[in-house]
Coordinates of C-alpha atoms in Angstrom, one line a residue:
Chain A
M8 CA -28.0 34.8 -114.8
K9 CA -27.6 37.6 -112.4
K10 CA -24.8 39.1 -114.5
L11 CA -26.6 38.5 -117.8
F12 CA -29.7 40.2 -116.3
S13 CA -27.5 43.3 -115.7
Y14 CA -26.6 43.4 -119.4
A15 CA -30.3 43.4 -120.2
M16 CA -30.8 46.4 -117.9
D17 CA -27.7 48.1 -119.5
I18 CA -29.2 47.7 -122.9
G19 CA -32.6 49.0 -121.8
E20 CA -30.9 52.0 -120.1
Q21 CA -28.8 52.9 -123.1
M22 CA -31.9 52.6 -125.4
L23 CA -33.8 55.1 -123.2
I24 CA -30.8 57.5 -123.1
S25 CA -30.6 57.4 -126.9
G26 CA -34.3 58.4 -127.2
A27 CA -36.2 55.1 -127.9
E28 CA -39.9 54.9 -127.3
V29 CA -40.9 53.4 -124.0
H30 CA -42.9 50.4 -125.3
R31 CA -40.0 49.5 -127.6
V32 CA -37.6 49.4 -124.7
E33 CA -40.1 47.3 -122.6
E34 CA -40.4 44.9 -125.5
S35 CA -36.6 44.6 -126.0
V36 CA -35.9 44.0 -122.3
T37 CA -38.6 41.4 -122.0
R38 CA -37.3 39.5 -125.1
I39 CA -33.7 39.6 -124.0
C40 CA -34.6 38.3 -120.5
N41 CA -36.7 35.5 -122.0
A42 CA -33.8 34.6 -124.3
L43 CA -31.4 34.6 -121.4
G44 CA -33.6 32.0 -119.6
A45 CA -36.1 33.8 -117.5
V46 CA -39.4 32.1 -116.7
R47 CA -41.3 35.3 -116.0
V48 CA -40.4 38.9 -116.7
D49 CA -42.2 42.0 -115.2
V50 CA -41.1 45.3 -116.7
F51 CA -42.2 48.8 -115.8
I52 CA -40.5 51.6 -117.7
I53 CA -41.1 55.3 -117.9
T54 CA -38.7 57.8 -119.5
S55 CA -36.9 58.5 -116.2
S56 CA -36.8 55.1 -114.5
M57 CA -37.0 51.4 -115.1
V58 CA -38.0 48.6 -112.8
V59 CA -37.5 45.0 -113.9
T60 CA -38.1 41.7 -112.1
V61 CA -37.1 38.3 -113.5
H62 CA -38.0 34.8 -112.2
T63 CA -35.3 32.3 -113.3
N64 CA -36.1 28.6 -113.8
D65 CA -34.2 27.6 -110.7
G66 CA -36.5 29.6 -108.5
E67 CA -34.4 32.7 -108.0
I68 CA -36.0 36.2 -108.3
Y69 CA -33.9 39.2 -109.2
T70 CA -35.1 42.8 -109.3
Q71 CA -33.1 45.8 -110.6
T72 CA -34.0 49.5 -110.9
R73 CA -32.3 52.1 -112.9
R74 CA -32.7 55.9 -112.8
I75 CA -32.4 57.5 -116.2
M76 CA -31.1 61.0 -115.9
S77 CA -30.3 62.3 -119.4
S78 CA -32.0 61.7 -122.7
G79 CA -31.1 62.8 -126.1
I80 CA -31.4 61.3 -129.5
D81 CA -28.7 59.1 -131.0
I82 CA -30.0 57.0 -133.8
E83 CA -26.7 55.3 -134.6
K84 CA -26.4 54.0 -131.0
L85 CA -30.0 52.9 -131.0
H86 CA -29.4 51.0 -134.2
G87 CA -26.4 49.2 -132.6
L88 CA -28.4 48.3 -129.5
N89 CA -31.3 47.0 -131.5
Q90 CA -28.9 44.8 -133.5
L91 CA -27.4 43.5 -130.3
S92 CA -30.8 42.6 -128.7
R93 CA -31.8 40.8 -131.9
E94 CA -28.6 38.8 -131.8
I95 CA -29.0 37.9 -128.1
C96 CA -32.5 36.6 -128.9
E97 CA -31.3 34.6 -132.0
K98 CA -27.9 33.2 -130.9
N99 CA -26.5 32.1 -127.6
L100 CA -24.0 34.8 -126.9
S101 CA -21.6 34.4 -123.9
A102 CA -21.3 37.1 -121.3
E103 CA -18.0 38.4 -122.7
E104 CA -19.4 38.6 -126.2
I105 CA -22.4 40.6 -125.0
E106 CA -20.1 42.9 -123.1
T107 CA -17.8 43.7 -126.0
K108 CA -20.7 44.2 -128.3
L109 CA -22.5 46.4 -125.8
N110 CA -19.4 48.6 -125.5
A111 CA -19.1 48.7 -129.2
A112 CA -22.7 49.9 -129.5
I113 CA -22.2 52.5 -126.8
N114 CA -19.0 53.9 -128.4
C115 CA -20.4 54.0 -131.9
K116 CA -19.4 56.5 -134.5
K117 CA -20.4 60.0 -133.8
Y118 CA -20.2 63.2 -135.8
P119 CA -17.4 65.4 -134.4
I120 CA -18.6 68.1 -132.0
W121 CA -18.0 71.0 -134.3
W122 CA -20.6 69.5 -136.7
E123 CA -23.2 70.4 -134.1
F124 CA -22.2 74.0 -134.2
V125 CA -22.4 73.9 -138.0
C126 CA -25.8 72.2 -137.8
Y127 CA -27.3 74.8 -135.4
A128 CA -26.1 77.5 -137.7
V129 CA -27.4 75.8 -140.9
I130 CA -30.8 74.9 -139.4
A131 CA -31.4 78.4 -138.2
G132 CA -30.3 79.9 -141.5
A133 CA -32.4 77.4 -143.5
F134 CA -35.6 78.1 -141.6
T135 CA -35.1 81.9 -141.7
L136 CA -35.0 81.5 -145.5
F137 CA -37.9 79.0 -145.3
F138 CA -40.2 81.5 -143.5
G139 CA -39.5 84.2 -146.0
G140 CA -36.3 85.8 -144.8
T141 CA -34.1 87.8 -147.1
A142 CA -30.4 86.9 -147.8
I143 CA -29.0 89.3 -145.2
E144 CA -31.5 88.0 -142.6
T145 CA -30.4 84.4 -143.4
L146 CA -26.8 85.3 -143.0
I147 CA -27.4 86.9 -139.6
S148 CA -29.5 84.0 -138.5
L149 CA -26.6 81.6 -139.4
L150 CA -24.4 83.6 -137.1
V151 CA -27.0 83.8 -134.3
G152 CA -27.5 80.0 -134.6
F153 CA -23.8 79.5 -134.1
A154 CA -23.8 81.8 -131.1
V155 CA -26.8 79.9 -129.6
R156 CA -24.9 76.6 -129.8
C157 CA -21.9 78.3 -128.2
S158 CA -24.1 79.6 -125.4
I159 CA -25.4 76.1 -124.8
S160 CA -21.8 74.9 -124.4
V161 CA -21.0 77.6 -122.0
F162 CA -24.1 77.3 -119.9
N163 CA -24.2 73.5 -119.9
R164 CA -21.4 73.5 -117.3
L165 CA -23.4 75.9 -115.0
I166 CA -26.9 74.7 -115.6
T167 CA -28.0 71.1 -116.0
N168 CA -31.7 71.9 -116.2
K169 CA -32.8 71.4 -119.8
I170 CA -35.8 73.7 -119.6
F171 CA -33.7 76.6 -118.2
S172 CA -31.1 76.1 -120.8
K173 CA -33.8 76.6 -123.5
F174 CA -34.7 79.8 -121.7
I175 CA -31.1 81.1 -121.9
S176 CA -30.8 80.0 -125.6
T177 CA -33.9 81.9 -126.6
A178 CA -32.8 84.9 -124.6
V179 CA -29.4 84.9 -126.4
A180 CA -31.0 84.6 -129.8
T181 CA -33.5 87.4 -129.1
F182 CA -30.7 89.6 -127.7
L183 CA -28.5 89.2 -130.8
A184 CA -31.4 89.8 -133.1
L185 CA -32.3 93.0 -131.3
I186 CA -28.7 94.2 -131.6
A187 CA -28.8 93.5 -135.4
V188 CA -32.0 95.6 -135.6
K189 CA -30.4 98.3 -133.5
F190 CA -27.5 98.6 -136.0
G191 CA -30.0 98.7 -138.8
W192 CA -28.9 95.6 -140.6
I193 CA -32.4 94.1 -140.6
P194 CA -35.9 95.7 -140.4
N195 CA -37.2 93.5 -137.5
V196 CA -36.3 90.5 -135.4
D197 CA -39.1 88.2 -136.6
K198 CA -37.3 86.0 -139.1
I199 CA -34.1 85.6 -137.1
I200 CA -36.0 84.4 -134.0
I201 CA -38.2 82.1 -136.0
G202 CA -35.2 80.4 -137.6
N203 CA -33.5 80.0 -134.2
I204 CA -36.7 78.8 -132.4
M205 CA -36.8 75.8 -134.8
T206 CA -33.6 74.4 -133.2
L207 CA -35.1 74.8 -129.7
I208 CA -38.8 74.0 -130.2
P209 CA -40.1 70.9 -128.5
G210 CA -41.8 69.6 -131.7
I211 CA -39.9 66.3 -131.3
G212 CA -40.8 66.0 -127.7
L213 CA -44.4 66.6 -128.4
I214 CA -44.6 64.0 -131.3
N215 CA -42.9 61.4 -129.1
A216 CA -45.2 62.3 -126.2
L217 CA -48.3 61.8 -128.3
R218 CA -47.0 58.5 -129.8
D219 CA -46.4 57.3 -126.3
L220 CA -49.8 58.3 -125.1
F221 CA -51.6 56.6 -128.0
T222 CA -49.6 53.4 -127.7
G223 CA -50.8 53.0 -124.1
D224 CA -47.8 54.3 -122.1
S225 CA -49.9 57.0 -120.4
I226 CA -47.4 57.9 -117.7
A227 CA -44.4 58.3 -120.0
G228 CA -46.6 60.2 -122.5
L229 CA -47.9 62.6 -119.9
L230 CA -44.4 63.2 -118.6
R231 CA -43.2 64.0 -122.1
T232 CA -46.2 66.2 -122.8
I233 CA -45.6 68.3 -119.7
E234 CA -41.9 68.6 -120.6
A235 CA -42.8 69.8 -124.1
V236 CA -45.3 72.4 -122.7
L237 CA -42.8 73.7 -120.2
T238 CA -40.1 74.0 -122.8
A239 CA -42.5 76.0 -125.0
L240 CA -43.2 78.3 -122.1
A241 CA -39.5 78.7 -121.3
I242 CA -38.9 79.7 -125.0
A243 CA -41.7 82.3 -124.7
A244 CA -40.3 83.5 -121.4
G245 CA -36.8 83.9 -122.8
Y246 CA -38.1 86.0 -125.7
F247 CA -40.3 88.1 -123.4
V248 CA -37.6 89.0 -120.8
I249 CA -35.2 90.2 -123.5
A250 CA -37.8 91.9 -125.5
V251 CA -39.0 93.9 -122.4
L252 CA -35.4 94.7 -121.3
G253 CA -34.5 95.6 -124.9
E254 CA -37.2 98.3 -125.0
F255 CA -35.6 100.0 -122.1
I256 CA -31.9 99.6 -122.9
L257 CA -31.7 99.6 -126.7
Chain B
M20 CA -44.3 76.5 -158.8
T21 CA -43.1 79.9 -157.7
L22 CA -39.5 80.8 -156.7
T23 CA -40.6 81.2 -153.1
E24 CA -42.0 77.7 -153.1
I25 CA -38.8 76.2 -154.6
I26 CA -36.7 78.1 -152.0
Q27 CA -38.9 76.7 -149.3
I28 CA -38.6 73.1 -150.5
I29 CA -34.8 73.4 -150.7
S30 CA -34.4 75.1 -147.3
G31 CA -36.8 72.7 -145.7
F32 CA -34.7 69.9 -147.1
V33 CA -31.4 71.4 -145.7
G34 CA -33.1 71.9 -142.3
S35 CA -34.1 68.3 -142.0
I36 CA -30.6 67.1 -143.0
G37 CA -29.3 69.4 -140.3
F38 CA -31.6 67.8 -137.7
A39 CA -30.7 64.3 -138.9
I40 CA -27.0 65.0 -138.3
L41 CA -27.9 66.4 -134.8
F42 CA -29.6 63.0 -134.1
N43 CA -26.5 61.1 -135.3
I44 CA -28.2 59.5 -138.3
R45 CA -25.7 58.1 -140.8
G46 CA -25.2 56.5 -144.1
K47 CA -28.3 55.2 -146.0
R48 CA -30.6 56.2 -143.1
L49 CA -29.4 59.8 -143.7
V50 CA -30.4 59.5 -147.4
V51 CA -33.9 58.1 -146.4
T52 CA -34.4 61.1 -144.0
G53 CA -33.3 63.6 -146.6
I54 CA -35.8 62.2 -149.1
G55 CA -38.5 62.4 -146.5
G56 CA -37.6 66.0 -145.6
F57 CA -37.7 67.0 -149.3
A58 CA -41.0 65.1 -150.0
S59 CA -42.9 66.6 -147.0
W60 CA -42.8 70.2 -148.1
F61 CA -43.0 69.2 -151.8
I62 CA -46.3 67.4 -151.1
F63 CA -47.4 70.4 -149.0
V64 CA -46.9 72.8 -151.9
I65 CA -48.6 70.6 -154.4
L66 CA -51.6 70.1 -152.1
S67 CA -51.8 73.8 -151.2
W68 CA -52.9 74.5 -154.8
Y69 CA -56.0 72.4 -154.4
I70 CA -56.9 72.5 -150.7
P71 CA -57.3 75.9 -149.0
S72 CA -57.2 74.7 -145.3
E73 CA -53.6 74.3 -143.9
P74 CA -54.5 72.0 -141.0
I75 CA -56.0 69.5 -143.5
I76 CA -52.9 69.6 -145.6
Y77 CA -50.8 69.1 -142.5
F78 CA -52.8 66.0 -141.6
I79 CA -52.5 64.5 -145.1
V80 CA -48.7 65.1 -145.3
A81 CA -48.2 63.7 -141.8
C82 CA -50.1 60.6 -142.8
G83 CA -48.1 60.2 -146.0
I84 CA -44.7 60.7 -144.3
S85 CA -45.6 58.4 -141.4
I86 CA -46.5 55.6 -143.9
Y87 CA -43.2 56.3 -145.7
A88 CA -41.4 56.2 -142.4
E89 CA -43.1 52.9 -141.3
V90 CA -42.1 51.3 -144.6
M91 CA -38.5 52.6 -144.6
A92 CA -38.1 51.6 -140.9
R93 CA -38.6 48.0 -142.0
V94 CA -36.4 48.3 -145.0
V95 CA -33.3 49.9 -143.4
K96 CA -34.0 48.6 -139.9
A97 CA -34.3 51.7 -137.7
P98 CA -37.0 53.0 -135.4
T99 CA -39.9 54.7 -137.2
T100 CA -39.6 57.8 -135.1
T101 CA -36.2 58.6 -136.6
F102 CA -37.7 59.3 -140.0
I103 CA -41.0 60.8 -138.9
I104 CA -39.3 63.4 -136.7
S105 CA -36.6 64.6 -139.1
S106 CA -38.8 64.4 -142.2
L107 CA -41.6 66.4 -140.7
I108 CA -39.4 69.2 -139.3
P109 CA -40.4 71.7 -142.1
L110 CA -44.0 71.3 -140.9
V111 CA -43.3 72.1 -137.2
P112 CA -45.3 75.4 -136.7
G113 CA -42.3 77.5 -135.5
G114 CA -43.4 80.6 -137.4
S115 CA -46.9 80.4 -136.0
L116 CA -45.6 79.9 -132.5
Y117 CA -43.4 82.9 -132.8
Y118 CA -46.2 85.2 -134.0
T119 CA -48.3 83.9 -131.1
M120 CA -45.6 85.0 -128.7
A121 CA -45.0 88.3 -130.5
N122 CA -48.6 89.2 -130.3
A123 CA -48.9 88.3 -126.7
F124 CA -45.9 90.6 -126.1
E125 CA -47.5 93.5 -128.0
G126 CA -50.7 93.0 -126.1
N127 CA -52.9 92.2 -129.2
L128 CA -55.1 89.8 -127.2
K129 CA -57.4 89.0 -130.1
V130 CA -54.6 88.2 -132.6
F131 CA -52.8 86.3 -129.9
L132 CA -55.7 84.0 -129.3
Q133 CA -56.3 83.5 -133.0
R134 CA -52.6 82.7 -133.6
G135 CA -52.5 80.5 -130.5
V136 CA -55.5 78.4 -131.5
Y137 CA -54.1 78.2 -135.0
T138 CA -50.7 76.9 -133.7
L139 CA -52.5 74.3 -131.7
E140 CA -54.6 73.3 -134.7
L141 CA -51.5 72.8 -136.8
A142 CA -49.8 70.8 -134.1
A143 CA -52.9 68.6 -133.5
A144 CA -53.3 68.0 -137.2
L145 CA -49.7 66.9 -137.4
A146 CA -49.9 64.6 -134.4
L147 CA -53.2 63.2 -135.5
G148 CA -51.8 62.3 -138.9
I149 CA -48.9 60.5 -137.3
I150 CA -51.1 58.6 -134.8
V151 CA -53.6 57.5 -137.4
S152 CA -51.0 56.0 -139.7
T153 CA -49.1 54.5 -136.9
A154 CA -52.2 52.7 -135.7
V155 CA -53.1 51.5 -139.2
A156 CA -49.5 50.3 -139.7
K157 CA -49.7 48.4 -136.4
I158 CA -52.9 46.7 -137.5
I159 CA -51.5 45.7 -140.9
Y160 CA -48.2 44.4 -139.5
G161 CA -50.0 42.6 -136.7
T162 CA -52.1 40.6 -139.2
I163 CA -49.0 39.9 -141.4
N164 CA -47.0 38.6 -138.3
K165 CA -49.9 36.4 -137.2
R166 CA -50.1 34.8 -140.6
Q167 CA -46.4 34.1 -140.6
K168 CA -46.3 32.3 -137.2
P169 CA -49.6 30.5 -136.5

């Protein structure tokens, strides 16, 4: 039971890392523990930590906590984990089976890393066009989007703070846009920055935050709201700093 | 439909596909997301001919897309948020946020406040639409589930 309980924690942890909603993870962990033979399950999960206690039918009590450091969005992995937790609830899987399936879900298919560079460029270009940019602005925005993704790769090794990394990304985008204006390729920086902000904006974080808040996970919801607000401020700060410096230098 | 609107629909669609790939959405779930991203701005454009207020259109589109996401989440077995987030990307008020920032930078306090409040209005309309339809979906699925296992 002790070992099986660890698998339930692993599944919950991986779900949180791949961006699942809190109440969904709580539900899955409870169901898995019940299916594995727990009499009583107490779960408390927020986006950065999980605490679970199970009472087994032979009177033992186990508690485990996990600290969740990173979180992104990986839908394919989430899908695999959901599938696995459904299987555990329906069939009697052995410990080995659970382990192999868990590893398979964690190492699911991913797009190659260079796709991310392409996506950043394409998203930035598409939204420059979307907000009324011209063809030349779209082209420059594509290149700036690519450069922003490169800067994320470079700075990720130095800075682990997500909010500060958004600050740097916006600063890079603003700086490149100002240079393009300086060379006279585009009339103003507006459309380029709008396109690139779309890849950085905490829209997703905010939507998730509100969904958490209104499904009753107040703490998780508040944490996410604050993160979204801080990210928006970091983006504004990145733009401000370079715009002010740009007026002096360029 | 003007050329600008057609360009917007297509570029919004491309943008949501881009985000879907960043979130590692694959196969038929990618198709579902793409349709959502296309539909969200398409509906927006159609509604904007009849309704003058942008926040109200945002609310209606968010409701519509969330219902679509709730249904598709059951059909292709994926979390609802997947489809909501990437399909509603064209509606995220990035432009509005930028102009808020730019006006703060130039010191136009009045325009900054106007823009800022407007950005918040759009975001609130979007969130409200999602929350309302999520709540409705919960109630509906709750009653269906109860009937199935008495």
